[in-house]
Tab-separated table of C-alpha atoms in Angstrom:
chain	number	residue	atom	x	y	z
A	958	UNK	CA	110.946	-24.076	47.898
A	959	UNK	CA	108.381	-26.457	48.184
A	960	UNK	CA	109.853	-28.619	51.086
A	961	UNK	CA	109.954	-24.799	52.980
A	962	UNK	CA	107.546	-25.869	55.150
A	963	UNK	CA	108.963	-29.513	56.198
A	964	UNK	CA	112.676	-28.036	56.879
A	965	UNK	CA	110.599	-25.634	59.064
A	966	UNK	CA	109.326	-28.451	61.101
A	967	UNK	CA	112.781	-29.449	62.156
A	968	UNK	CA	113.397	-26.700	64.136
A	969	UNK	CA	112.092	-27.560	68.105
A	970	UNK	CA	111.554	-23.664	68.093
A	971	UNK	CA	109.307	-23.058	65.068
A	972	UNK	CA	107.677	-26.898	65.971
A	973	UNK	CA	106.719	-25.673	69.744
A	974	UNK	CA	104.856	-22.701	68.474
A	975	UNK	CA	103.012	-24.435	65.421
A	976	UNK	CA	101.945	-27.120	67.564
A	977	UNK	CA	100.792	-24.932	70.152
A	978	UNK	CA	98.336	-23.785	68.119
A	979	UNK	CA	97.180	-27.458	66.988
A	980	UNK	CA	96.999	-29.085	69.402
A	981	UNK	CA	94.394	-27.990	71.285
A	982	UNK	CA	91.719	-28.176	68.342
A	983	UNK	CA	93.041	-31.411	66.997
A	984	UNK	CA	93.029	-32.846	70.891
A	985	UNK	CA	88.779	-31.748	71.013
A	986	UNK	CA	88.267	-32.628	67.665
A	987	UNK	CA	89.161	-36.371	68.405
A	988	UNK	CA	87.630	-36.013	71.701
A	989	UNK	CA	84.203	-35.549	70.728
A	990	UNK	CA	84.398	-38.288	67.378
A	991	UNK	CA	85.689	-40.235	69.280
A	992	UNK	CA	82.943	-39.882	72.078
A	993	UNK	CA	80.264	-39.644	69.474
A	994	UNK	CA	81.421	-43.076	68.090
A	995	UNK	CA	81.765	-44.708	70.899
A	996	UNK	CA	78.122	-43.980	72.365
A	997	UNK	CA	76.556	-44.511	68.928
A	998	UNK	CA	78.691	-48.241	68.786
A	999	UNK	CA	78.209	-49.013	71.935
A	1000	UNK	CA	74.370	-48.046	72.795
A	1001	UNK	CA	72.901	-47.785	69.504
A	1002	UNK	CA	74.133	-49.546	66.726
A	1003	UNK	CA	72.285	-52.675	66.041
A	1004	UNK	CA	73.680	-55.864	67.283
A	1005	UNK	CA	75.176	-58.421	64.962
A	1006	UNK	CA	73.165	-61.864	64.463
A	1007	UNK	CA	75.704	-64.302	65.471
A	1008	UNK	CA	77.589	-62.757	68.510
A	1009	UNK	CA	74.892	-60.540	69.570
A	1010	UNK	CA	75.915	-57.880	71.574
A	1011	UNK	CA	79.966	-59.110	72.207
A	1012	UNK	CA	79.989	-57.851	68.569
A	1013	UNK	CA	80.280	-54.400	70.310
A	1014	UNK	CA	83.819	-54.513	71.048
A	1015	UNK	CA	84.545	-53.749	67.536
A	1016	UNK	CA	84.370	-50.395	68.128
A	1017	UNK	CA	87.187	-50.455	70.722
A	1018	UNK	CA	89.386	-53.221	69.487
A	1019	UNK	CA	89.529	-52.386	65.849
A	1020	UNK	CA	90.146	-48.441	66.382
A	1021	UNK	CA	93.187	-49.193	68.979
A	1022	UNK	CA	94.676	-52.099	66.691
A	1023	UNK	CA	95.025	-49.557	63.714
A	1024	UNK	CA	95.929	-46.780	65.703
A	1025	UNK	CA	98.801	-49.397	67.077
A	1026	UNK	CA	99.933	-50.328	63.803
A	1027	UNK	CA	99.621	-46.830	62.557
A	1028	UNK	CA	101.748	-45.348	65.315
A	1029	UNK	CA	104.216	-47.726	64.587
A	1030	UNK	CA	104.677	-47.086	60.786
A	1031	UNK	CA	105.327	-43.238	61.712
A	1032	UNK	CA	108.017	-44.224	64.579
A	1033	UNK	CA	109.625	-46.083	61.614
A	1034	UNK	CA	109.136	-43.318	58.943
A	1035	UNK	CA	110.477	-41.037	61.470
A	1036	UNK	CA	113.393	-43.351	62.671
A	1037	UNK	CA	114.238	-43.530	59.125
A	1038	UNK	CA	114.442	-39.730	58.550
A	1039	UNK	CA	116.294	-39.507	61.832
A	1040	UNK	CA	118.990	-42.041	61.014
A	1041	UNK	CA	119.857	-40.308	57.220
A	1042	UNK	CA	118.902	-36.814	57.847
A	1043	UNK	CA	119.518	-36.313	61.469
A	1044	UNK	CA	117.134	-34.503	61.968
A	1045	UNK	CA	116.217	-33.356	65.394
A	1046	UNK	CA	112.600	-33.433	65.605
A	1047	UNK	CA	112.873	-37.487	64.960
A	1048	UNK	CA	113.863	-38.624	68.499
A	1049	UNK	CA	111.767	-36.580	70.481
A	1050	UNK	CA	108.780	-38.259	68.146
A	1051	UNK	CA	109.977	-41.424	68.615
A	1052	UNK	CA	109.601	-40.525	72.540
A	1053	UNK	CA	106.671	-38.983	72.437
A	1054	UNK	CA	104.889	-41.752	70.774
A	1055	UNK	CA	106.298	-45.095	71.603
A	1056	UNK	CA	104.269	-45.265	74.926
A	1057	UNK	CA	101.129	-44.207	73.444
A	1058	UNK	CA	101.745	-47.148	70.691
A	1059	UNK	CA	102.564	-49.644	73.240
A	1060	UNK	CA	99.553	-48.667	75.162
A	1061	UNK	CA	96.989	-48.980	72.216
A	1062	UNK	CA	98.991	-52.413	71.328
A	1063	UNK	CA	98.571	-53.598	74.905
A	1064	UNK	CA	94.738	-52.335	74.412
A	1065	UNK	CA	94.633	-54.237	71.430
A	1066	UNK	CA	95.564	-57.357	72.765
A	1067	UNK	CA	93.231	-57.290	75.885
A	1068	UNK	CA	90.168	-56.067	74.179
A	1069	UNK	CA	91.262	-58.910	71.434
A	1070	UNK	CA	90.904	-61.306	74.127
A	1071	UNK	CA	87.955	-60.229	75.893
A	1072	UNK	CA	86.222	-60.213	72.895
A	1073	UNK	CA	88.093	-63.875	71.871
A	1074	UNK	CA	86.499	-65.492	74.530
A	1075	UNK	CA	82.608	-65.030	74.174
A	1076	UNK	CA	83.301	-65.571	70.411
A	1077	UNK	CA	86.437	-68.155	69.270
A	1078	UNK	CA	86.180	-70.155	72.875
A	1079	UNK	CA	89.531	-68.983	73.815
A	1080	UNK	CA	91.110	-65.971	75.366
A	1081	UNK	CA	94.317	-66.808	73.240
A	1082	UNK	CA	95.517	-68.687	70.636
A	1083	UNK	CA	98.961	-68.406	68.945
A	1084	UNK	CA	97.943	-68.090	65.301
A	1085	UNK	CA	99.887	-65.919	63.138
A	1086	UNK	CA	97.804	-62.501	63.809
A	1087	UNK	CA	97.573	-62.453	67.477
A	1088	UNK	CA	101.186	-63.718	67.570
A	1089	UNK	CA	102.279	-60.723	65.669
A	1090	UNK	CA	100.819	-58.235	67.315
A	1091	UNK	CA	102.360	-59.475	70.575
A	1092	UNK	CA	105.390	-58.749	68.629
A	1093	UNK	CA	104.531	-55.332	67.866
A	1094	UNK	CA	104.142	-55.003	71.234
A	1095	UNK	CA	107.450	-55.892	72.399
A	1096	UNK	CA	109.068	-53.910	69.786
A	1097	UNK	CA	106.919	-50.830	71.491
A	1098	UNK	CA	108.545	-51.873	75.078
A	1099	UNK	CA	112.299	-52.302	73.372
A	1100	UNK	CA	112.211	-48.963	71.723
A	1101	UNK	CA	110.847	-47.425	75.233
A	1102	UNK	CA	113.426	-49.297	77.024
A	1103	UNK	CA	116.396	-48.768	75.226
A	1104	UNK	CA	115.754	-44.747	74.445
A	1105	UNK	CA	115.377	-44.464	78.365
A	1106	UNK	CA	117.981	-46.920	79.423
A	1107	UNK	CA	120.999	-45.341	77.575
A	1108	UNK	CA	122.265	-41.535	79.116
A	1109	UNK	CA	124.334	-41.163	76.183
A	1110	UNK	CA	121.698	-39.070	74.422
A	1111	UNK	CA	123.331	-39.238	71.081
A	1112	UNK	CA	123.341	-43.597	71.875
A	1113	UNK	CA	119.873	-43.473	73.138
A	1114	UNK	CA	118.243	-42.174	69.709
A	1115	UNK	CA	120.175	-44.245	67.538
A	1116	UNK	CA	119.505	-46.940	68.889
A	1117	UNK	CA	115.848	-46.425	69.140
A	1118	UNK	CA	115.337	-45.620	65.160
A	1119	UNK	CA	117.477	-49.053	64.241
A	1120	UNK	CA	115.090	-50.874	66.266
A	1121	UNK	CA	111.877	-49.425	65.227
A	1122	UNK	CA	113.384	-49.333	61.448
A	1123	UNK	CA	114.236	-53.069	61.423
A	1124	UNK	CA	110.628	-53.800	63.732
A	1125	UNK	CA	109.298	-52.091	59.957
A	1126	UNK	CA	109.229	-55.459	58.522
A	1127	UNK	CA	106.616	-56.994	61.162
A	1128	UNK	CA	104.039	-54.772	59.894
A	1129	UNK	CA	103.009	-55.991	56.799
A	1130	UNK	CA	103.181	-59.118	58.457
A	1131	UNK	CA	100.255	-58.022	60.754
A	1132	UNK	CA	98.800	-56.648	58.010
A	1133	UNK	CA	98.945	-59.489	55.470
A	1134	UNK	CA	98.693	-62.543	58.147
A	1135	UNK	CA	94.980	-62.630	58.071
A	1136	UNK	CA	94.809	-62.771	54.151
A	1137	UNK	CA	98.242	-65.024	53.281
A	1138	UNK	CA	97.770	-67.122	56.220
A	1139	UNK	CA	95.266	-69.940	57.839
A	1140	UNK	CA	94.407	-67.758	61.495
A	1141	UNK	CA	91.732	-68.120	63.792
A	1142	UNK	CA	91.531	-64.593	63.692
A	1143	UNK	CA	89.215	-62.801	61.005
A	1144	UNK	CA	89.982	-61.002	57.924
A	1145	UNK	CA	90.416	-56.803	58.145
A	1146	UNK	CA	87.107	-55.133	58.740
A	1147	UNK	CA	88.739	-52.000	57.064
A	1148	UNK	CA	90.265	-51.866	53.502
A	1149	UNK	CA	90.996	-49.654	51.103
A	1150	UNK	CA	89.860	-51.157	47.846
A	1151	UNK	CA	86.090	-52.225	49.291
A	1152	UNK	CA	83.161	-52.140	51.251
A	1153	UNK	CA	83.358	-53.208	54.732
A	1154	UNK	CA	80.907	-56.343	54.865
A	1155	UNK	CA	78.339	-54.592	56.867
A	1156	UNK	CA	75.532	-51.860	56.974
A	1157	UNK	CA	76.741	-48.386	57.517
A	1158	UNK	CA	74.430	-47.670	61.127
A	1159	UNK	CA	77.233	-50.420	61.660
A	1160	UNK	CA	80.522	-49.238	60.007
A	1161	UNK	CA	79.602	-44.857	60.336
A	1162	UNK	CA	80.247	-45.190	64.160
A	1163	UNK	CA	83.157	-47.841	63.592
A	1164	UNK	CA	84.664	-45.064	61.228
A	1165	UNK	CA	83.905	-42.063	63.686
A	1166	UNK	CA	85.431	-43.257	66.300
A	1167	UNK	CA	88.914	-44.743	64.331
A	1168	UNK	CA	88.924	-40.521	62.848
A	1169	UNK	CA	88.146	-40.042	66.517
A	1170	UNK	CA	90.727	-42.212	67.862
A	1171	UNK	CA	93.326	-40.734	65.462
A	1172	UNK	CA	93.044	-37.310	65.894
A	1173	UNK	CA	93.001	-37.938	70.123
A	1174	UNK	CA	96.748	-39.378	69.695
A	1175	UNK	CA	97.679	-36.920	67.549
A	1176	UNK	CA	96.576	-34.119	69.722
A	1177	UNK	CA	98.170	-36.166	72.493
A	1178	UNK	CA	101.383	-36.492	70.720
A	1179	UNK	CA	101.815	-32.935	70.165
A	1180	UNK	CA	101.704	-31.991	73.884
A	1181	UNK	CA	104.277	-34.700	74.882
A	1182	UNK	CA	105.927	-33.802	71.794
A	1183	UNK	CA	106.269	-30.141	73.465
A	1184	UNK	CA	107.325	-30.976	76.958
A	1185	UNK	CA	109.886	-32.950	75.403
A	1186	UNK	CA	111.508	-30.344	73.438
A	1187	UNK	CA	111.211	-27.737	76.343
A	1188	UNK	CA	113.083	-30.699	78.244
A	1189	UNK	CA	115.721	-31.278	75.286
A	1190	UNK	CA	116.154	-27.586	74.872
A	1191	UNK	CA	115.930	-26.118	78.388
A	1192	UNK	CA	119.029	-24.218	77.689
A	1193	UNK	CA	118.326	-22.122	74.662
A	1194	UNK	CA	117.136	-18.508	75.081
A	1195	UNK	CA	113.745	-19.130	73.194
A	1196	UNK	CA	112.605	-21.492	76.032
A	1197	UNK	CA	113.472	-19.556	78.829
A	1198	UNK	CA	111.715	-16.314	77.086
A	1199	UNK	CA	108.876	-18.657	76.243
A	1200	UNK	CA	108.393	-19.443	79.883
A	1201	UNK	CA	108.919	-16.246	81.240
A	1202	UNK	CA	106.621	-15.053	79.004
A	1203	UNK	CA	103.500	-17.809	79.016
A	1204	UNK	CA	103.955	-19.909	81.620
A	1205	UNK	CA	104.254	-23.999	81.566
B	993	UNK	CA	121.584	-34.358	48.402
B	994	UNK	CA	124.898	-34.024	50.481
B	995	UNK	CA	126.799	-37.495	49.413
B	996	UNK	CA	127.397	-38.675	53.096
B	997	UNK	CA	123.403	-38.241	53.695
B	998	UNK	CA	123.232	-40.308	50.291
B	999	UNK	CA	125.102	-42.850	51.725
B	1000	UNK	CA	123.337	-43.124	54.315
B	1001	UNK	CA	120.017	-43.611	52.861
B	1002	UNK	CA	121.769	-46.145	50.571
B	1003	UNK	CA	122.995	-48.248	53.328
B	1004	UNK	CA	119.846	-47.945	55.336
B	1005	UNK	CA	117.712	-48.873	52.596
B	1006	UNK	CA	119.576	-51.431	51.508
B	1007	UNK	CA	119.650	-53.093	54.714
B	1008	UNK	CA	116.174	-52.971	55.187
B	1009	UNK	CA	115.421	-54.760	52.227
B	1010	UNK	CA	118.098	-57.580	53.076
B	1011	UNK	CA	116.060	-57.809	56.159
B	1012	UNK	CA	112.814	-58.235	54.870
B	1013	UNK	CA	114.116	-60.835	52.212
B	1014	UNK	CA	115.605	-62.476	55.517
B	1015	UNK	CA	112.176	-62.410	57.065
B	1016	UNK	CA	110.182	-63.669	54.000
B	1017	UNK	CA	112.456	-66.065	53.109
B	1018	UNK	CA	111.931	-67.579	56.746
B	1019	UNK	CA	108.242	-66.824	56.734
B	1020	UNK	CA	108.049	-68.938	53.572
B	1021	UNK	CA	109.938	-71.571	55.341
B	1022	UNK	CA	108.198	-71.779	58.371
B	1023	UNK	CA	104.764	-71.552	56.296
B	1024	UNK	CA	103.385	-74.664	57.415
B	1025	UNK	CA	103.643	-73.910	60.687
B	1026	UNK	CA	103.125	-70.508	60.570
B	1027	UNK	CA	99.384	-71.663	59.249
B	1028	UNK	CA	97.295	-72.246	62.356
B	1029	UNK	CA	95.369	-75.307	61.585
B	1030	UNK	CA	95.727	-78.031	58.811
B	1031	UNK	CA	92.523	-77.684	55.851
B	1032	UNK	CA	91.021	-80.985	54.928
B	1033	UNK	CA	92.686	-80.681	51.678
B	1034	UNK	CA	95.823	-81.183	53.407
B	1035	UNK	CA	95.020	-84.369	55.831
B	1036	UNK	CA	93.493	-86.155	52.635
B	1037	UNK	CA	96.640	-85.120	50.792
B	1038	UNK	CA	98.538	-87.046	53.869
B	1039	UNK	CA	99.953	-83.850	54.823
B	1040	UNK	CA	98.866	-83.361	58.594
B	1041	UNK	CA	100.755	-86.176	60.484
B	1042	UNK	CA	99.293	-88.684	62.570
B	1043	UNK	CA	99.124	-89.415	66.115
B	1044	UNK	CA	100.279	-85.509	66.636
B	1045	UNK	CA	98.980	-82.800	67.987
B	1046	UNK	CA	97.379	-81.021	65.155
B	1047	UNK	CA	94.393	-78.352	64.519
B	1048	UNK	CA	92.025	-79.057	61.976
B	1049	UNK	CA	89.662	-76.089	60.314
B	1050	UNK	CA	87.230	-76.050	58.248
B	1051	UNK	CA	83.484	-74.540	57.322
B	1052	UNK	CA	80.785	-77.152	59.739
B	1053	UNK	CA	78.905	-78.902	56.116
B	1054	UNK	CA	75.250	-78.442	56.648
B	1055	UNK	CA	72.935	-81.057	58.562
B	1056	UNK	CA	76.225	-83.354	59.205
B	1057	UNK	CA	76.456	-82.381	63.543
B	1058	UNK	CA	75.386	-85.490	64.925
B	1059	UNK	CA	74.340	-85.135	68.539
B	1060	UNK	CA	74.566	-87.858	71.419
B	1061	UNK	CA	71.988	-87.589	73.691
B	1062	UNK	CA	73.358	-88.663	76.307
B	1063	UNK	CA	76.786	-87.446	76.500
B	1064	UNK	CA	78.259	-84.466	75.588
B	1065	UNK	CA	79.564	-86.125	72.315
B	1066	UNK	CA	79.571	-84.458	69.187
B	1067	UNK	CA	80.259	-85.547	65.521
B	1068	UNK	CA	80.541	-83.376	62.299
B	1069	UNK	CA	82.005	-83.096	59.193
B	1070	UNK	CA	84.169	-79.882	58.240
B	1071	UNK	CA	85.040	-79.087	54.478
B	1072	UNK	CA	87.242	-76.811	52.549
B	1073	UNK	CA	84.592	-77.673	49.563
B	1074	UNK	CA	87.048	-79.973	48.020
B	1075	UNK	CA	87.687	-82.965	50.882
B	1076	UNK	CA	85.890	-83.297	54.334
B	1077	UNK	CA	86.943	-85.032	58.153
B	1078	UNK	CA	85.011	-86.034	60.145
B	1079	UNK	CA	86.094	-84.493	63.669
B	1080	UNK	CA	84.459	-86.180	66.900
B	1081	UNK	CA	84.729	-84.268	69.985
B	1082	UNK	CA	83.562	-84.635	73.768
B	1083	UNK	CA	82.645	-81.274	75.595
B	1084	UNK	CA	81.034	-77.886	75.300
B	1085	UNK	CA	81.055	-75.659	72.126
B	1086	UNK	CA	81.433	-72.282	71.577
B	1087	UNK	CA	78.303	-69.975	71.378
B	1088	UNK	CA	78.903	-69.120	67.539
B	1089	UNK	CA	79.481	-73.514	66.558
B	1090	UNK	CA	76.859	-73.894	63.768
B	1091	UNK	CA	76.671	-75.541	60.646
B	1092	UNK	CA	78.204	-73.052	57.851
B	1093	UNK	CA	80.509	-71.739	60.390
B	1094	UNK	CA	83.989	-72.153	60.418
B	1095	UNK	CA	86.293	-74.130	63.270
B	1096	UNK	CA	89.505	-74.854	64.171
B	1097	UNK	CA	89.782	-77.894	66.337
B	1098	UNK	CA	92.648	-78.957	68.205
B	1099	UNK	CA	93.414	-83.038	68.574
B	1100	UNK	CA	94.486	-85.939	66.512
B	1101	UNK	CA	93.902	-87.961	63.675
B	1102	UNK	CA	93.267	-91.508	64.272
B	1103	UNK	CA	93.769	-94.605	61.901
B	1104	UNK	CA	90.450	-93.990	60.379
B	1105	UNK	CA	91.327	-90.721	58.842
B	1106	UNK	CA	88.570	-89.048	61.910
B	1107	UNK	CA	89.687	-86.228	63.756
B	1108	UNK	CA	89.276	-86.717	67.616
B	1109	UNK	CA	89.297	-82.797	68.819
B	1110	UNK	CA	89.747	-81.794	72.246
B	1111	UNK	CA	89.199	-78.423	71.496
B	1112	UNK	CA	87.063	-76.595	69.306
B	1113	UNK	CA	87.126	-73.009	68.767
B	1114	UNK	CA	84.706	-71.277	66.184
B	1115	UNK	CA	85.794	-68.711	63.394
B	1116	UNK	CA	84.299	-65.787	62.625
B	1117	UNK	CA	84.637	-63.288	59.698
B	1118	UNK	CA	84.533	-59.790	58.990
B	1119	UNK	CA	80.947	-59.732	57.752
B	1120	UNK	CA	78.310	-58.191	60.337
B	1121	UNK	CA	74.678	-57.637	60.184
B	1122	UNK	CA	71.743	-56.663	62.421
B	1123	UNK	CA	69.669	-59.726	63.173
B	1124	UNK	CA	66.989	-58.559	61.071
B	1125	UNK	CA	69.090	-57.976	58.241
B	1126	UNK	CA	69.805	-61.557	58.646
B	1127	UNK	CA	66.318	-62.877	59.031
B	1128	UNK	CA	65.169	-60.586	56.170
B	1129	UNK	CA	68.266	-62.633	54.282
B	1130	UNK	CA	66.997	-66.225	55.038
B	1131	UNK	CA	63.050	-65.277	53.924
B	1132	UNK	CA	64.424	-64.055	50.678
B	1133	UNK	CA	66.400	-67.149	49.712
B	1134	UNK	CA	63.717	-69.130	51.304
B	1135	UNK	CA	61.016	-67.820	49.253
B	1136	UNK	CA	63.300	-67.967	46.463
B	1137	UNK	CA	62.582	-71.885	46.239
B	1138	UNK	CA	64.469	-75.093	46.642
B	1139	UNK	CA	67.050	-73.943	43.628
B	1140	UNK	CA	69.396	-72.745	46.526
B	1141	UNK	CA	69.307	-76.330	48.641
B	1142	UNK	CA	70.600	-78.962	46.523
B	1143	UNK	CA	73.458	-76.345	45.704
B	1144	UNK	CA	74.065	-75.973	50.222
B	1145	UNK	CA	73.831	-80.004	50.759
B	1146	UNK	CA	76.162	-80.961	48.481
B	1147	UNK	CA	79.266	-79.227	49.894
């Protein structure tokens, strides 16, 4: 009884409808955190008394890099559910979000450097974090690649989910590399267990625009989410009355 | 659950955690040169060879950055507040070198145990603060007398 309302989200039909109506208000939602963090980070938070105003591209770089990892831990959740349940729903995630993961990697790695430079000395160094995340990166492309390279359909997801399942294991290597390991790169800004180490006129808009940031993909995935299952299921009745009956 | 599902999730999981073994067990391996840069610990210790290519890191120990004033030379000791090296290095810092920062430099150890760097890069870490904050910061442990200085210089 209680898992009613997961088994429900298998089905491409009763998904299309309940994300029709999510969407939307989860897309603005993010939209306009993510706008109101950015503009507070950018123009008004205080600068930082070392880097001065280079500090800024916090607000971009760490957003993105969580929303990379992030994106990545649900491809492998939903790989995982895909590969012992079968269920349907899991593939067209995987497709749906893949690019938008390797985007915010590849995000994560420019804005890394550009903010690298003015502060380490270097645009790039090959300690364990940065190295990593490269990683992550390539896992994105290989999961992108291989789900779009294959025609066999029934191929194509499998072998997406073993990739992004066995890619599982580099994230708590992104994760941990900054605490286990000697890296150029800083320790996380963001944890669980304590303060960040700064003010909160610096960390509020940090935080806004990470909800911001989250809740942008999510209303993002959604809609490619949808076009993907009207793709997938072009042939079914409840597709063909759903477009006859509201449009594309 | 239906017992082929069952199996499945067996097999996955299982595999998985074969994996990650796999992948720590090489991590652990690899550790030293997974590390980025060697800690001063670890060249007293005799552990960073010599004559290589090696980084170096360390926090800058107060009032040791000796300038030349001609040249773009630079001298200063880095610590891990148990050992210190000496690093020497000829060119341009980066903005955030100061002394209680942290640095990784890239070069090689000479017969004299010194460090000659031809790179140095400058850590940062996750604490920020507005630059009054800061200032605020440095009058309070100013004002809070010389207690705090003997402690800093000793590093």
């Amino acid at each position: 009884m209680r898992w009613v309302w997961f088994h429900k989200l298998a089905s491409p039909k009763w998904f299309y409808s309940w994300s029709n109506f999510w969407a939307l208000p989860v897309f603005c939602f993010g939209c306009l955190c993510l706008a109101i963090g950015l503009v507070w980070g950018l123009a008004f938070a205080p600068e930082d008394y070392q880097q001065g105003n280079s500090f800024r591209i916090i607000y971009i770089h760490v957003p993105v890099a969580m929303l990379a990892q992030s994106c990545y831990l649900a491809l492998g959740v939903a790989s995982f559910v895909f590969l012992v349940w079968q269920m349907k729903m899991a593939p067209i995630f995987i497709k749906a979000m893949a690019p938008i993961g390797a985007v915010m990697a590849l995000i994560a790695l420019v804005s890394g450097a550009i903010w690298g430079k003015p502060t380490w000395g270097t645009w790039w160094v090959w300690d364990a974090r940065l190295t990593s995340v490269l990683v992550l990166f390539f896992l994105y492309m290989g999961i992108i690649a291989l789900q779009s390279a294959l025609d066999d359909l029934v191929l194509a997801n499998k072998a997406a989910a073993v990739i992004s399942v066995v890619g599982l294991i580099n994230l708590p290597i992104i994760k941990y590399s900054v605490v286990l390991l000697e890296t150029l790169h800083q320790g996380p800004t963001f944890t669980l267990t304590k303060k960040p180490e700064m003010p909160p006129e610096m960390w509020l808009p940090l935080l806004c625009a990470v909800i911001g940031l989250y809740s942008f993909v999510a209303g993002l995935v959604l809609w490619r989410m949808q076009s993907e299952i009207l793709m997938r299921e072009h042939r079914s009745s409840w597709v063909k009355q759903e477009v006859m009956e509201n449009g594309l | 659950m239906h017992p082929v599902r069952k199996k499945r999730l067996l097999v996955i999981t299982v595999i998985v955690l074969i994996l990650s073994v796999v992948v720590g067990l090489v991590m652990y391996a690899l550790q030293q040169n997974i590390n980025l840069f060697f800690s001063p610990s670890q060249i007293a210790s005799g552990e960073a060879p010599r004559h290589a290519n090696i980084r170096a890191g360390g926090m800058v120990v107060q009032g040791s950055v000796k300038r030349n004033l001609d040249t773009l030379a630079v001298a200063f000791d880095v610590t891990d507040f148990q050992h210190k090296v000496t690093i020497e290095y000829r060119g341009i810092l980066p903005d955030l070198f100061r002394e209680g920062q942290g640095i990784v430099a890239q070069g090689k150890l000479n017969e004299n145990g010194v460090f000659e760097a031809t790179e140095v890069l400058a850590k940062h870490d996750e604490k920020y603060m507005p630059p009054e904050i800061s200032e605020a910061l440095k009058n309070a442990q100013n004002s809070m007398g010389e207690s705090k200085e003997p402690a800093q210089s000793t590093y």
